[in-house]
Amino acid sequence: MAEFLTRRRFLSTTAGMAGAAALGGLAMPARASGSLTVGFIYVGPRDDYGYNQAHAEAAAVVKAMEGVTVIEEENVAETQDVQQTMESMINFDGATLLFPTSFGYFDPHILKVAPANPDVRFEHCGGLWSEGMPTNTGSYFGYIGMGQYLNGIAAGHATKTKKIGFVAAKPIPQVLLNINSFLLGARSVDPTITCQVIFTGEWSMAVKEAEATNALADAGADVITCHVDGPKVVMETAASRDCFICGYHANQSELAPEKYLTGAEWNWATVYTDMVKKTMAGEPIDNFVRGGLAEGFIKMSPLGPAVSDAARKQFEDTNAKIMAGGYAVISGPMKDNAGNVIAKEGEAFEETDVALESMNYLVEGVIGSTS
Amino acid sequence: MSGEIGLWAVPIAMLGGAIRVSTPFLFVSLGEVITERSGRINLGLEGTLVFGAMAGYALAFMTGSAWIGVLAAAVAGSVFGLVHGLLCSLPKVNDIAIGIALMLLGTGLAFFFGKPFIQPVAPDLPSINLGWWSDLPQVQAALRVNVLFLIGAALALALAWMLRRTRVGLTLRVVGDSSDAARALGIRPARVRILATAFGGALAGIGGAYLSLFYPGSWNEGISSGQGLIAVALVIFARWSPVNCFFAALLFGAAGALGPALQSVGVTSGYYLFYAAPFVLTLVVLIASSSKSGALTGAPRELSITK
């Protein structure tokens, strides 16, 4: 509603129009050597108990680094708006390293702005960088599906109705991988468990998320997790319906400590400090950066009081296997919920497998559809 | 827990959705009925709603009492209403333009002051369990009725009675239908409209407090998905009648619950379409209830859209 009233937007249009001619030649402000301006762009508020907060907490760590200036803008829509925000961060603030963090920023927005600004580095969260894309862009992401798999193990031990629930925003690969992992984690405990998914169609839509959570509880789900930008509403609503909850993005245990089993959290500080250090030292950054529990890109919330000893044991054993590397959640023989074969006997997709990042199916046992 | 209820889940969820989701629609549209009956349109109620949600949550968190939050939201809302009413009383000021300005101001201020309150957890408003007779947890959950919903229902009846039977109601209707007639009766239209707009703002503020203090029950910047705007349209849909507003609000609440409910019983494709249900519904009902001659029956004649 108010995104066209942001300070930066106002400055970039008014000051931009007035001073475009005058600034023409010296658009890039002079920078002292050894200093770096880093821009962070968020699709929602910085303190949403979720996706944006996870990034903003890491941005705060970057801010504390010597010689680094951090500029941030929140509530930037995945539209033309983000292009203007990037342009103004580059032209007016002199940012040379940008972290536009939302999934929808990459294609077409970053891909459009990057070629015109070859001296600026664009690092995008979650996008699938591939050969042929501008070399000053890159993508990073964490194998958070493994976190949802561990959530699923805790859920599988906690569920009595043998039905667990997932409130999902949009059917994109990362969300589908999380849903599938959550169910497969639960099925590693009891193969009769099913997972009901409800898509809200929006990254952040409080009333719809609450309705979806209620619908899951009505359908008999008794452990609920989610993949929306701000999980607070889902967590509170699910706990009020007497369901157990598994967190996502950040630690939500204090919202309902008795009901909180565990949660899959981001740990972006690892990634951001590393990239900033490399940029300042003039070293190249890989265009394609990935990491999981072992690399410290993601972490699990401490297990809650409702987690049984058996659950804790299986959780910790599996965690150790994942840390050792090579663990595959999607392994054959496996079918999707429409009956198509997705993995043949003996076929396995490890967490590092890029094929997982174009996932377009829900595995057998998930009640829901991708369209 | 007797878990499986099959397709019955859909009507039950829609009933629950109607009760849970309708209250903000109800309060905002009741307030707007009073404002429009006096001859003004306040489009800024979306902003008032969001600000009310923020103010209510903040005060409830700071004082520990949800009812103080509701009161604060009402006061904040009436201030927004007063500003709208006063500005529109100046000569040649357009109420629609002021409304849009106040809508942006309200959301902007709410986001600004609301930053520190996204994280904390404020106390919730109490609810009454009217589903005690059923042993189905689904029915019990659907019939967990909030006190504000009941107050809103009573208010709809009270306002209808007030408009029809009392002197205040008569004054409002006169001012809304003809400024000249009002002046001839010794009524000052500007003052009545300012008060009516302030009242409308207060109700919109309470609607916001319901969002942040009961359902979904937390403050964040995406808390309102345009309920304030839809509610203003509901007033036209309800033909400026408070009782009709109540039913229109219920209908919209139920339609909003349709999408998630259908997915939960296994109708999984086409959910974007089901989410559009409330808006399709509006179109259908407006077309069905339209007529060539009496298209705007019940519309106050001083409204800028009917003049």
XYZ file of C-alpha atoms in Angstrom:
678
model
C 0.000 0.000 0.000
C 2.611 2.541 1.043
C 5.627 1.254 -0.834
C 5.570 4.137 -3.277
C 6.036 6.556 -0.414
C 9.350 5.304 0.894
C 12.086 7.784 1.590
C 14.451 6.324 -0.936
C 11.855 6.228 -3.652
C 10.977 9.862 -2.977
C 14.609 10.898 -3.032
C 15.414 8.893 -6.095
C 12.615 10.409 -8.118
C 12.673 14.031 -6.945
C 16.395 14.451 -6.395
C 17.058 12.230 -9.341
C 15.021 14.342 -11.711
C 16.334 17.635 -10.354
C 19.957 16.675 -10.204
C 20.304 14.189 -12.994
C 22.016 16.660 -15.321
C 24.298 18.094 -12.652
C 25.308 14.737 -11.246
C 25.737 13.081 -14.594
C 29.508 12.876 -14.566
C 30.035 12.174 -10.870
C 27.212 9.820 -10.118
C 29.424 7.460 -8.137
C 30.435 9.100 -4.868
C 34.122 8.891 -4.118
C 35.027 6.081 -1.749
C 37.934 5.856 0.611
C 39.998 2.778 -0.081
C 39.432 -0.101 2.334
C 35.842 0.894 2.934
C 32.763 -0.760 1.532
C 29.111 0.164 1.337
C 26.761 -2.806 1.437
C 23.063 -2.587 0.629
C 20.407 -4.932 2.000
C 16.921 -4.998 0.503
C 14.015 -6.741 2.215
C 10.573 -7.551 0.886
C 8.902 -7.070 4.272
C 9.597 -5.497 7.649
C 12.982 -6.268 9.212
C 11.467 -7.634 12.391
C 8.897 -10.130 11.157
C 10.011 -13.067 13.300
C 10.899 -14.728 10.027
C 12.619 -14.488 6.673
C 13.463 -10.796 6.709
C 14.493 -10.806 10.323
C 16.933 -13.638 9.657
C 18.614 -11.466 7.009
C 18.464 -8.284 9.065
C 20.115 -9.975 12.043
C 23.007 -10.939 9.789
C 23.114 -7.427 8.331
C 23.575 -6.157 11.871
C 26.617 -8.418 12.225
C 28.021 -7.024 8.963
C 27.383 -3.502 10.219
C 29.710 -4.108 13.134
C 32.626 -4.971 10.811
C 35.477 -2.506 10.433
C 35.220 -0.178 7.433
C 31.778 -1.336 6.358
C 28.764 0.913 5.906
C 25.424 -0.867 5.741
C 22.339 0.640 4.138
C 19.007 -1.113 4.338
C 15.567 -0.723 2.880
C 12.531 -2.729 3.874
C 9.083 -3.287 2.367
C 10.382 -3.209 -1.192
C 7.977 -4.963 -3.556
C 9.121 -7.569 -6.070
C 8.366 -5.163 -8.899
C 9.957 -2.190 -10.675
C 10.368 -0.846 -7.133
C 13.334 -3.066 -6.393
C 15.117 -1.945 -9.551
C 14.791 1.655 -8.445
C 15.944 0.811 -4.944
C 19.025 -0.951 -6.339
C 19.781 1.935 -8.700
C 19.527 4.482 -5.939
C 21.651 2.432 -3.548
C 24.303 2.279 -6.259
C 24.083 5.837 -7.544
C 23.294 7.796 -4.403
C 24.815 5.751 -1.591
C 27.740 4.287 -3.516
C 26.949 0.692 -2.632
C 29.133 -1.831 -4.456
C 27.811 -4.997 -2.827
C 24.063 -5.572 -2.835
C 22.005 -8.228 -1.107
C 18.496 -8.084 -2.556
C 17.127 -10.877 -0.411
C 13.695 -11.777 -1.721
C 13.157 -14.637 -4.157
C 11.257 -12.596 -6.741
C 13.987 -9.946 -7.010
C 16.279 -12.080 -9.137
C 14.508 -12.625 -12.391
C 13.984 -10.207 -14.090
C 14.988 -7.340 -11.772
C 18.580 -8.133 -10.785
C 19.275 -9.626 -14.201
C 18.192 -6.321 -15.723
C 20.093 -3.938 -13.433
C 23.328 -5.953 -13.175
C 24.646 -5.588 -16.764
C 24.378 -1.788 -16.519
C 26.431 -1.737 -13.308
C 29.442 -3.987 -13.931
C 31.390 -2.647 -10.911
C 28.671 -3.655 -8.481
C 28.290 -7.125 -7.051
C 24.713 -8.481 -6.765
C 24.276 -11.378 -4.370
C 20.835 -12.910 -4.400
C 19.313 -15.268 -1.881
C 17.731 -18.371 -3.315
C 18.025 -17.676 -7.016
C 19.445 -20.243 -9.357
C 22.513 -18.658 -10.924
C 23.672 -20.446 -14.039
C 26.302 -20.009 -16.747
C 25.430 -17.184 -19.100
C 23.954 -14.937 -16.462
C 25.839 -11.701 -15.668
C 29.106 -12.581 -13.912
C 28.669 -9.783 -11.373
C 25.624 -11.588 -10.026
C 25.630 -14.566 -7.781
C 23.260 -16.602 -5.695
C 23.583 -18.157 -2.286
C 21.267 -20.369 -0.348
C 21.172 -22.868 2.460
C 19.949 -26.438 2.447
C 17.102 -25.623 4.788
C 15.142 -28.600 3.505
C 17.366 -30.632 5.828
C 16.127 -28.475 8.679
C 12.544 -29.235 7.701
C 13.469 -32.935 7.538
C 14.662 -32.722 11.142
C 11.466 -30.790 11.996
C 9.596 -33.692 10.423
C 11.328 -36.213 12.684
C 10.271 -34.250 15.761
C 6.764 -33.944 14.280
C 6.555 -37.636 13.428
C 7.174 -38.572 17.060
C 4.764 -35.938 18.385
C 1.742 -36.529 16.137
C -1.124 -38.635 17.499
C -3.501 -38.210 14.551
C -0.752 -39.290 12.114
C -1.491 -36.143 10.164
C 0.749 -33.098 10.081
C 0.139 -29.735 8.446
C 2.072 -27.213 6.390
C 1.050 -23.612 5.654
C 2.871 -22.665 2.456
C 3.054 -19.386 0.575
C 3.695 -20.237 -3.070
C 4.506 -23.486 -4.862
C 8.125 -22.600 -5.758
C 10.913 -25.225 -5.614
C 12.266 -24.223 -2.189
C 8.823 -24.360 -0.632
C 8.055 -27.717 -2.247
C 11.366 -29.128 -1.018
C 10.510 -28.005 2.507
C 7.065 -29.589 2.383
C 8.454 -32.844 1.006
C 11.292 -32.904 3.515
C 8.935 -32.245 6.419
C 6.753 -35.216 5.433
C 9.692 -37.517 4.681
C 11.201 -36.700 8.064
C 7.926 -37.662 9.708
C 7.639 -40.796 7.559
C 11.081 -41.899 8.714
C 9.355 -42.290 12.080
C 6.058 -43.744 10.849
C 5.413 -44.358 7.129
C 1.642 -43.975 7.526
C 1.853 -40.265 8.346
C 0.380 -37.822 5.823
C 0.962 -34.107 5.446
C -1.766 -31.668 4.484
C -0.513 -28.543 2.732
C -2.440 -25.307 2.242
C -1.081 -22.617 -0.049
C -1.991 -19.031 0.788
C -0.630 -17.621 -2.471
C 1.125 -14.717 -0.689
C 4.407 -14.402 1.236
C 2.717 -12.404 3.931
C -1.026 -12.304 4.460
C -1.903 -12.584 8.134
C -5.634 -13.349 7.966
C -5.205 -15.985 5.259
C -2.379 -17.647 7.189
C -4.582 -17.809 10.275
C -7.471 -19.253 8.246
C -5.146 -21.809 6.672
C -3.846 -22.859 10.092
C -7.388 -23.250 11.398
C -8.341 -25.281 8.341
C -5.374 -27.608 8.973
C -6.366 -28.046 12.595
C -9.974 -28.681 11.511
C -8.704 -31.344 9.110
C -7.055 -33.137 12.029
C -3.416 -32.052 11.722
C -1.775 -31.854 15.147
C 1.745 -30.696 14.276
C 2.056 -27.633 12.063
C 4.912 -25.820 10.412
C 5.014 -23.267 7.629
C 6.939 -21.510 4.905
C 5.716 -17.932 4.864
C 7.738 -14.794 5.486
C 6.529 -14.148 9.024
C 5.571 -17.365 10.849
C 4.319 -15.590 13.995
C 0.618 -15.774 13.080
C 0.798 -19.448 12.076
C 2.683 -20.367 15.254
C 0.306 -18.511 17.568
C -2.833 -19.760 15.829
C -1.622 -23.369 15.752
C -0.663 -23.269 19.433
C -4.087 -21.830 20.288
C -5.639 -24.836 18.512
C -3.559 -27.117 20.731
C -1.249 -28.242 17.914
C 2.496 -28.720 18.249
C 4.593 -26.365 16.135
C 7.901 -26.506 14.287
C 9.542 -23.166 13.609
C 10.915 -21.790 10.385
C 13.314 -18.967 9.394
C 14.047 -17.917 12.991
C 13.522 -19.184 16.514
C 9.861 -18.786 17.466
C 9.978 -20.845 20.670
C 9.050 -17.954 22.938
C 5.677 -17.607 21.201
C 4.566 -20.965 22.641
C 7.416 -22.652 24.551
C 5.392 -25.728 25.579
C 4.208 -26.442 22.031
C 7.414 -25.639 20.160
C 9.231 -28.825 19.139
C 12.169 -27.387 17.209
C 12.722 -25.172 14.198
C 14.807 -24.707 11.060
C 16.634 -21.379 11.269
C 18.839 -19.413 8.922
C 22.302 -18.371 9.991
C 23.140 -15.811 7.333
C 25.874 -14.082 9.321
C 28.263 -16.850 8.237
C 27.600 -16.133 4.577
C 27.518 -12.350 4.749
C 30.666 -11.769 6.781
C 32.543 -14.131 4.482
C 31.384 -12.346 1.322
C 32.118 -8.906 2.755
C 35.606 -9.996 3.833
C 36.333 -11.392 0.376
C 35.064 -8.255 -1.357
C 37.207 -6.013 0.832
C 40.263 -8.133 0.210
C 39.594 -8.046 -3.525
C 39.125 -11.791 -3.714
C 36.487 -13.246 -6.018
C 33.233 -14.689 -4.667
C 31.796 -17.816 -6.243
C 28.710 -17.164 -8.316
C 26.997 -20.122 -6.794
C 27.275 -20.495 -3.035
C 25.465 -23.174 -1.081
C 25.790 -24.625 2.370
C 23.837 -26.496 5.001
C 24.027 -27.496 8.623
C 27.678 -28.518 8.301
C 28.744 -25.196 6.774
C 26.811 -23.176 9.380
C 24.354 -21.709 6.864
C 21.421 -23.071 8.817
C 20.893 -24.236 12.383
C 18.192 -25.926 14.435
C 16.339 -24.385 17.379
C 17.014 -26.169 20.681
C 14.543 -29.030 21.174
C 11.496 -28.089 23.233
C 10.187 -29.784 26.398
C 7.520 -31.756 24.467
C 10.139 -33.728 22.506
C 10.371 -37.324 23.754
C 13.626 -39.165 24.398
C 13.087 -41.420 21.374
C 12.527 -38.366 19.199
C 15.603 -36.660 20.603
C 17.734 -39.716 19.859
C 16.575 -40.066 16.262
C 16.871 -36.287 15.772
C 20.452 -36.231 16.990
C 21.477 -39.360 15.065
C 20.081 -37.972 11.817
C 21.618 -34.587 12.504
C 25.008 -36.267 12.826
C 24.491 -38.120 9.534
C 23.570 -34.879 7.767
C 26.625 -33.140 9.237
C 28.804 -35.925 7.861
C 27.601 -35.097 4.341
C 25.998 -37.042 1.533
C 22.631 -37.514 3.215
C 19.753 -37.815 0.728
C 16.149 -37.097 1.668
C 14.773 -37.843 -1.778
C 15.936 -41.351 -2.547
C 14.438 -44.082 -4.685
C 12.151 -45.737 -5.118
C 9.861 -42.765 -4.628
C 6.724 -41.438 -6.283
C 5.067 -38.058 -6.265
C 1.492 -37.670 -5.040
C 0.174 -37.987 -8.600
C 1.820 -41.394 -8.982
C 4.750 -40.370 -11.208
C 8.146 -41.839 -10.435
C 10.535 -39.161 -9.204
C 13.382 -41.368 -8.085
C 14.096 -44.851 -9.364
C 15.421 -47.700 -7.252
C 18.948 -46.813 -6.193
C 18.651 -43.196 -7.302
C 19.272 -40.554 -4.619
C 19.388 -36.770 -4.558
C 21.855 -35.497 -1.986
C 21.285 -32.081 -0.401
C 23.874 -30.579 -2.737
C 22.115 -31.818 -5.872
C 21.114 -28.852 -8.030
C 18.191 -30.845 -9.438
C 16.441 -30.315 -6.100
C 16.352 -26.583 -6.765
C 13.946 -27.001 -9.639
C 11.594 -29.293 -7.735
C 8.053 -29.215 -9.108
C 6.318 -32.070 -7.301
C 4.910 -33.061 -3.935
C 5.887 -36.522 -2.766
C 3.462 -39.320 -2.079
C 1.757 -38.717 1.235
C 1.444 -34.980 0.825
C -2.164 -33.892 0.344
C -2.069 -30.882 -1.897
C -1.238 -29.789 -5.392
C 1.341 -27.518 -6.928
C -1.083 -25.446 -8.962
C -10.765 -36.336 19.113
C -13.189 -37.543 16.455
C -11.013 -36.347 13.637
C -12.575 -37.193 10.292
C -15.599 -35.137 9.335
C -15.048 -35.242 5.592
C -16.757 -32.653 3.455
C -18.590 -31.224 6.469
C -15.311 -29.457 7.135
C -16.134 -26.923 4.420
C -19.419 -25.529 5.791
C -18.037 -25.649 9.316
C -14.921 -23.772 8.252
C -17.044 -21.218 6.423
C -19.198 -20.737 9.498
C -16.071 -20.324 11.609
C -14.540 -18.027 8.997
C -17.681 -15.928 8.905
C -17.501 -15.413 12.644
C -13.718 -14.950 12.856
C -13.026 -12.833 9.798
C -16.182 -10.730 9.630
C -15.737 -8.537 12.702
C -13.341 -5.977 11.163
C -15.593 -5.743 8.100
C -18.570 -5.249 10.389
C -17.100 -2.467 12.510
C -15.583 -0.539 9.619
C -18.752 -0.754 7.535
C -21.029 0.225 10.457
C -18.871 3.268 11.054
C -18.902 4.129 7.387
C -22.700 3.784 7.255
C -23.021 6.497 9.885
C -20.471 8.699 8.117
C -22.088 8.270 4.717
C -25.589 8.741 6.103
C -24.410 12.220 7.094
C -23.334 12.882 3.521
C -19.581 12.238 3.625
C -17.423 9.417 2.343
C -14.355 8.512 4.364
C -12.094 6.371 2.207
C -9.347 6.707 4.807
C -10.769 3.960 7.004
C -8.178 1.475 5.754
C -5.516 3.708 7.284
C -7.588 4.121 10.431
C -7.982 0.353 10.669
C -4.245 -0.257 10.414
C -3.466 2.519 12.878
C -6.115 1.186 15.241
C -4.561 -2.272 15.007
C -1.159 -0.843 15.896
C -2.397 1.489 18.662
C -4.557 -1.235 20.181
C -1.739 -3.758 20.190
C 0.785 -1.272 21.568
C -1.456 -0.119 24.418
C -2.582 -3.649 25.220
C 1.054 -4.720 25.412
C 2.102 -1.769 27.562
C -0.821 -1.912 30.002
C -1.440 -5.663 29.927
C -5.130 -5.133 29.240
C -6.654 -5.880 25.852
C -9.671 -3.690 26.610
C -7.492 -0.635 27.171
C -6.055 -1.467 23.748
C -9.543 -1.447 22.228
C -10.266 1.874 23.891
C -7.006 3.354 22.617
C -7.798 2.138 19.107
C -11.228 3.779 19.294
C -9.731 7.062 20.481
C -7.027 7.000 17.795
C -9.647 6.174 15.186
C -11.885 9.016 16.241
C -8.949 11.415 16.001
C -8.414 10.314 12.391
C -12.144 10.728 11.801
C -12.079 14.198 13.341
C -9.200 15.259 11.113
C -11.077 14.021 8.067
C -14.290 15.703 9.192
C -12.627 19.029 9.959
C -10.606 19.152 6.746
C -13.643 18.306 4.635
C -15.605 21.091 6.281
C -13.301 23.641 4.684
C -14.700 25.058 1.460
C -13.946 23.219 -1.796
C -12.215 20.295 -0.149
C -12.957 16.926 -1.681
C -13.719 14.192 0.826
C -12.463 11.394 -1.419
C -9.056 13.010 -1.903
C -8.708 13.684 1.831
C -9.710 10.089 2.498
C -6.968 8.718 0.292
C -4.430 11.038 1.888
C -5.485 9.909 5.366
C -5.366 6.271 4.326
C -1.692 6.629 3.374
C -0.968 8.731 6.453
C -2.615 6.189 8.729
C -0.713 3.194 7.376
C 2.534 5.173 7.270
C 2.220 6.357 10.872
C 1.186 2.891 12.002
C 4.274 1.330 10.384
C 6.474 4.023 11.887
C 5.193 3.792 15.450
C 4.535 0.061 15.199
C 8.174 -1.016 14.699
C 8.887 -1.815 18.348
C 5.658 -3.802 18.722
C 6.078 -6.429 16.009
C 8.003 -8.770 18.297
C 6.247 -8.534 21.672
C 3.167 -10.612 22.460
C 0.179 -8.635 23.732
C -2.780 -10.123 25.646
C -5.705 -11.319 23.522
C -9.336 -10.301 23.778
C -11.491 -12.914 25.518
C -13.807 -15.174 23.560
C -16.928 -17.068 24.534
C -17.185 -20.741 23.667
C -20.609 -21.268 22.147
C -19.662 -24.702 20.833
C -19.757 -26.480 24.237
C -22.714 -28.611 23.101
C -20.671 -30.302 20.400
C -17.927 -32.832 20.948
C -16.392 -32.074 17.550
C -13.269 -29.971 18.043
C -13.901 -28.373 14.639
C -17.309 -27.092 15.720
C -15.976 -25.925 19.053
C -13.231 -23.991 17.305
C -15.627 -22.462 14.803
C -17.958 -21.278 17.538
C -15.300 -19.636 19.659
C -16.979 -16.257 19.397
C -15.232 -13.072 20.313
C -17.014 -10.543 22.484
C -16.428 -7.821 19.890
C -18.362 -9.847 17.323
C -21.373 -9.938 19.628
C -21.002 -6.244 20.396
C -20.840 -5.565 16.664
C -24.011 -7.557 16.024
C -25.829 -5.693 18.789
C -24.472 -2.421 17.494
C -25.844 -3.123 14.019
C -29.340 -3.487 15.476
C -28.901 -0.472 17.729
C -27.726 1.740 14.895
C -30.598 0.637 12.673
C -33.022 1.523 15.439
C -31.211 4.799 16.091
C -31.377 5.833 12.457
C -35.058 5.041 12.149
C -36.503 5.981 15.485
C -34.468 8.626 17.265
C -33.887 12.333 16.962
C -30.157 11.779 16.396
C -30.990 9.442 13.537
C -33.379 11.935 12.031
C -30.772 14.691 12.253
C -28.228 12.452 10.526
C -30.625 11.558 7.736
C -31.679 15.150 7.168
C -28.087 16.302 6.947
C -27.299 13.429 4.622
C -30.203 14.024 2.324
C -30.276 17.783 2.108
C -27.995 20.371 3.646
C -30.538 23.064 2.850
C -33.338 21.321 4.672
C -31.030 20.760 7.617
C -30.115 24.428 7.779
C -33.780 25.374 7.600
C -34.320 23.200 10.665
C -31.530 24.979 12.500
C -29.052 22.085 12.236
C -25.448 22.810 11.391
C -24.539 20.164 8.776
C -20.776 20.574 9.152
C -20.875 19.810 12.844
C -23.062 16.737 12.379
C -20.768 15.437 9.646
C -17.639 15.981 11.732
C -19.167 14.023 14.604
C -20.426 11.284 12.274
C -16.985 10.913 10.709
C -15.324 10.805 14.129
C -17.761 8.068 15.182
C -17.024 6.158 11.992
C -13.300 6.486 12.663
C -13.697 5.181 16.207
C -15.507 2.064 14.963
C -12.851 1.490 12.297
C -10.203 1.755 15.020
C -12.007 -0.929 17.024
C -12.114 -3.097 13.904
C -8.338 -2.735 13.723
C -7.949 -3.672 17.378
C -9.877 -6.878 16.678
C -7.328 -7.766 13.987
C -4.298 -7.271 16.186
C -5.792 -8.410 19.505
C -7.881 -11.397 18.509
C -7.717 -12.676 14.982
C -5.083 -13.179 13.613
C -4.009 -11.671 16.921
C -0.661 -10.023 16.362
C 0.584 -6.755 15.000
C 2.555 -6.766 11.783
C 2.647 -4.590 8.723
C 0.643 -7.019 6.616
C -2.135 -7.307 9.190
C -4.824 -5.738 7.029
C -5.348 -7.310 3.658
C -7.475 -4.398 2.499
C -10.401 -5.042 4.876
C -10.785 -1.293 5.372
C -11.280 -0.684 1.670
C -13.553 -3.678 1.134
C -15.686 -2.566 4.074
C -16.259 0.830 2.480
C -17.494 -0.968 -0.632
C -19.648 -3.212 1.590
C -21.598 -0.144 2.655
C -22.800 0.437 -0.888
C -23.418 -3.276 -1.226
C -25.475 -3.143 1.982
C -27.448 -0.175 0.718
C -26.504 1.999 3.712
C -28.356 -0.254 6.147
C -26.552 -1.325 9.362
C -28.381 -4.661 9.522
C -27.460 -5.458 5.933
C -23.851 -4.588 6.817
C -23.907 -7.371 9.382
C -24.968 -9.949 6.805
C -22.612 -8.602 4.164
C -19.717 -8.847 6.629
C -20.645 -12.449 7.461
C -20.834 -13.319 3.780
C -17.395 -11.875 3.104
C -15.911 -13.640 6.102
C -17.331 -16.958 4.923
C -16.156 -16.436 1.349
C -12.641 -15.725 2.627
C -12.574 -19.059 4.475
C -13.557 -20.971 1.356
C -10.045 -21.193 -0.145
C -8.232 -22.778 2.816
C -11.219 -24.982 3.662
C -11.428 -26.474 0.182
C -7.706 -27.208 0.192
C -8.053 -28.952 3.545
C -10.636 -31.402 2.193
C -8.553 -32.185 -0.842
C -9.808 -29.755 -3.494
C -6.285 -28.650 -4.100
C -6.070 -27.110 -7.524
C -7.199 -23.669 -8.512
C -6.796 -22.094 -5.082
C -6.027 -18.701 -6.548
C -9.500 -18.805 -8.030
C -11.114 -19.610 -4.679
C -9.211 -16.788 -3.042
C -10.905 -14.426 -5.477
C -14.297 -15.647 -4.216
C -15.148 -12.581 -2.106
C -14.602 -10.290 -5.058
C -16.478 -12.441 -7.533
C -19.243 -12.573 -4.968
C -19.382 -8.779 -4.792
C -19.746 -8.535 -8.540
C -22.423 -11.199 -8.665
C -24.491 -9.694 -5.881
C -24.175 -6.158 -7.241
C -25.255 -7.284 -10.682
C -28.088 -9.383 -9.298
C -29.390 -6.580 -7.128
C -29.018 -3.813 -9.673
C -31.934 -2.272 -11.490
C -32.241 0.435 -14.099
C -34.469 2.718 -12.086
C -33.506 2.298 -8.465
C -29.790 1.716 -8.708
C -28.927 3.898 -5.747
C -31.963 3.434 -3.532
C -31.101 4.276 -0.009
C -28.119 6.402 -0.958
C -27.906 9.664 0.983
C -28.400 12.420 -1.556
C -25.640 14.666 -0.252
C -22.958 12.043 -1.006
C -20.411 13.298 -3.491
C -20.811 10.145 -5.585
C -24.557 10.574 -5.980
C -24.643 14.344 -6.407
